[in-house]
C-alpha atoms as one frame of an Amber mdcrd trajectory, in Angstrom:
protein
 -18.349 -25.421   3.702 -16.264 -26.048   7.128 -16.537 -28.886   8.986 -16.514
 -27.187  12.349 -17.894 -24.836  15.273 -16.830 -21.345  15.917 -14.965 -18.400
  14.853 -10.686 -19.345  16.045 -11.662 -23.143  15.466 -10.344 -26.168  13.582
 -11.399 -26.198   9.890 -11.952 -28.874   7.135 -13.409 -27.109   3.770 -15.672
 -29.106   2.650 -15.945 -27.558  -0.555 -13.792 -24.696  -2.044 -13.931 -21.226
   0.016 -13.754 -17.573  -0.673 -12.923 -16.175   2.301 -13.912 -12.421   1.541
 -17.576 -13.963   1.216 -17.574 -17.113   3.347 -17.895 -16.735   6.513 -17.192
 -20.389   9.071 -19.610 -21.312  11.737 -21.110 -18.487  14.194 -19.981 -15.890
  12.547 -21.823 -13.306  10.579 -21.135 -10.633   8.841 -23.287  -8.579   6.404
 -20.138  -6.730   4.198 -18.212 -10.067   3.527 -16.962 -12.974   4.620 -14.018
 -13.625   7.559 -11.530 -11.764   5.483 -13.853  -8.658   5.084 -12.016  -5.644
   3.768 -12.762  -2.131   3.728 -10.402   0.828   2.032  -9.137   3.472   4.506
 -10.239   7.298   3.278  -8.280   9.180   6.314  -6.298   8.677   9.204  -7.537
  10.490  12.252  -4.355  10.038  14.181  -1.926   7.552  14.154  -3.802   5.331
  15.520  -7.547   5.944  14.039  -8.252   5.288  10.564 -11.903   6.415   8.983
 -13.166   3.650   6.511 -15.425   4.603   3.271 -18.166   2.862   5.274 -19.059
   1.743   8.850 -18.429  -1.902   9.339 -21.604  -3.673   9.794 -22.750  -5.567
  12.981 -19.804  -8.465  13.638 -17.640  -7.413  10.763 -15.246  -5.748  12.824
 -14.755  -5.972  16.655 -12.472  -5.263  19.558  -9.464  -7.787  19.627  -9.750
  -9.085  15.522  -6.818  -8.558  13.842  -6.622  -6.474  11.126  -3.935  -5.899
   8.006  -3.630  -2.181   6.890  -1.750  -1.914   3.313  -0.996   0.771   0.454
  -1.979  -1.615  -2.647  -1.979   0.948  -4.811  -0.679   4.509  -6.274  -0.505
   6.743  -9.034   2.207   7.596 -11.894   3.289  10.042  -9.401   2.670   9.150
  -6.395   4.314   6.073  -5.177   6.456   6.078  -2.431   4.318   4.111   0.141
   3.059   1.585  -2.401   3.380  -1.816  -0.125   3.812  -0.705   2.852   1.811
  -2.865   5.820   1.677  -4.025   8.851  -0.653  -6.078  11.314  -2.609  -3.947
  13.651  -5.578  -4.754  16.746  -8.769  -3.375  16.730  -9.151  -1.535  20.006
 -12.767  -0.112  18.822 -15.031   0.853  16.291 -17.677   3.725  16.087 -19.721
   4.162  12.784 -16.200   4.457  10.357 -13.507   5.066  12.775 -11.809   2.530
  13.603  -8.884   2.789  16.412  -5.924   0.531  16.885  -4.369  -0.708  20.181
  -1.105   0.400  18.785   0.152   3.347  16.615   0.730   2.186  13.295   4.562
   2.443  12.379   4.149   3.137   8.325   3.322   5.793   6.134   0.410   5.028
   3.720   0.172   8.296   1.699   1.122  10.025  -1.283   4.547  11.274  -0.390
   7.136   9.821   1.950   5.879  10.105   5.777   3.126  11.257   5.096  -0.739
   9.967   5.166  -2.705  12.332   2.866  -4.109  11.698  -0.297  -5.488   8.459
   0.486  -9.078   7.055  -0.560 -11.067   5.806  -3.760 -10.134   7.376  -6.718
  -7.593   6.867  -9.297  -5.495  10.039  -8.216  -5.708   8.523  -4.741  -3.537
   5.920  -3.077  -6.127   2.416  -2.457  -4.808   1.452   1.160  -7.023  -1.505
   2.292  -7.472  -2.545   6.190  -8.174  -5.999   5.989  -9.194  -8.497   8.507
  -6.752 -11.404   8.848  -8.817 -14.823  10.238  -7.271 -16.917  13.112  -7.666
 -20.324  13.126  -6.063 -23.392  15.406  -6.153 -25.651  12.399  -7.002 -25.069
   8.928  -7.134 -28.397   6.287  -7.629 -28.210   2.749  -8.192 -31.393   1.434
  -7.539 -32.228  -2.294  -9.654 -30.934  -5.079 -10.585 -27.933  -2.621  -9.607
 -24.395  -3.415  -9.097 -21.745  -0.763  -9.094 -18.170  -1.956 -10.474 -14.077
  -1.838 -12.020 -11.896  -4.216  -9.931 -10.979  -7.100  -8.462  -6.814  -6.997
 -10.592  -4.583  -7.885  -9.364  -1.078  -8.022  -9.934  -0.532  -4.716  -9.414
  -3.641  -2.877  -9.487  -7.264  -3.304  -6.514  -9.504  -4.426  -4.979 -10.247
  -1.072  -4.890 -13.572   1.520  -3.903 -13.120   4.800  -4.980 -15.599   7.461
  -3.204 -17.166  10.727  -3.351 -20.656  11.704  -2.118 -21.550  15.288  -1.392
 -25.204  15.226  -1.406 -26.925  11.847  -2.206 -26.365   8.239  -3.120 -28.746
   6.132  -3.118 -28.383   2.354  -3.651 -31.244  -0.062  -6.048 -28.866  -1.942
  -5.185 -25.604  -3.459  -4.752 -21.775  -2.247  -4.802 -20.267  -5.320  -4.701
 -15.937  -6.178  -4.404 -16.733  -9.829  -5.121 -14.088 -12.004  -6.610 -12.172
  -8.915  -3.818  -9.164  -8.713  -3.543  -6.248 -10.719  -5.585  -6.522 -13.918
  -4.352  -6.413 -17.278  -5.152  -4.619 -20.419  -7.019  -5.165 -23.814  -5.304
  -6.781 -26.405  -4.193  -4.015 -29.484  -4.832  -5.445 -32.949  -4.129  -2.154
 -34.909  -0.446  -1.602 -37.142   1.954   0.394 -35.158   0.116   1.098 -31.949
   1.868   0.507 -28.723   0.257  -1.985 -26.664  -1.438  -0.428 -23.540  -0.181
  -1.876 -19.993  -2.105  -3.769 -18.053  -2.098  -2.112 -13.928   0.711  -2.130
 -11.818   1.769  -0.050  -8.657   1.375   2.988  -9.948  -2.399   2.404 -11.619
  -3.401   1.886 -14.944  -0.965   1.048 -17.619  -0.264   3.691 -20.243   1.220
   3.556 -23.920   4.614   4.356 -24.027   7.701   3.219 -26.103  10.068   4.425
 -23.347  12.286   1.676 -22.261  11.598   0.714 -18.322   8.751   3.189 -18.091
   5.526   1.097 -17.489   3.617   1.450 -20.624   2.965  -1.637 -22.827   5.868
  -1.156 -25.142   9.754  -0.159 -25.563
């Protein structure tokens, strides 16, 4: 689906691409695709995150990359939602992962703080993501370029570097890929239910501004 050799080459698609699947010439990767992603369950220190799962063979290695990011909170917890930055891997050992840098945000469920992170819906969802470098990337037209759609715990997000040049005749396209939405209500004087947002799942509410699917 590239024309090309390598991992950090110079891409053509040659037909559309989901890069949390796809992976380009020698590479492999048995969790995904080049822009694998894995949600963070602790941090160890401020520089050592554990993931819900250890990375499989090439997934993850010394030098990629990687984006670390609060995607999502609860009704009461959402201080850190959207908070990221770009970090290096400096190792990884089963599902700690270590940075060559301290990471400089907070990711948890209060303000500076890092607790009460994981899978859950009482949890915050902060995803560590691995961002792809390439030295050119083309997509040509009637290509699409694009990531798994969000999930609830990750998914939803393209992040990717390109050196030299990109090229795109084609599409990138996240549409309809974000936060999900919510069943239609058919019955006489029910609020509608909200679809998700930062703070979770959408509730029923009339109150003006307060997230639910009326008001």
């Amino acid at each position: 689906r590239f024309a090309g050799t390598g991992s950090d080459g110079s891409f053509t698609l040659a037909s559309s691409v989901n890069l949390s699947t796809f992976n380009p010439g020698g590479r492999s990767c048995d969790d995904g695709g080049d822009a694998v992603a894995y949600n963070v369950v602790a941090f160890a220190a401020a520089d050592q995150v554990q993931l819900d799962r250890a990375p499989g063979e090439g997934c993850l290695v010394a030098g990629d990359e990687v984006l670390l990011a609060n995607l999502q909170g609860t009704a009461s917890s959402q201080a850190n939602v959207g908070a990221f930055e770009f970090l290096q891997v400096l190792e990884v050992s089963g599902n700690l992962l270590r940075f060559r840098s301290t990471k400089q945000h907070a990711y948890g469920a209060s303000e500076g703080s890092d607790e009460g992170v994981g899978l859950g819906r009482t949890e915050q969802r902060v995803v560590l993501q691995r961002v792809p470098q390439y030295e050119e990337l083309t997509v040509p037209n009637g290509r699409v370029l694009s990531v798994d759609g969000w999930d609830g715990r990750r998914g939803g997000v393209l992040a990717l570097r390109v050196r030299s040049r990109l090229i795109v005749s084609g599409t990138i396209d996240l549409s309809g890929l974000g936060y999900q939405g919510a069943p239609r209500t058919t019955e006489v004087n029910q609020t509608g239910l909200a679809g998700e947002g930062n703070a979770g799942l959408g509730a029923r509410s009339r109150e003006p501004n307060g997230g639910g699917g009326g008001g």
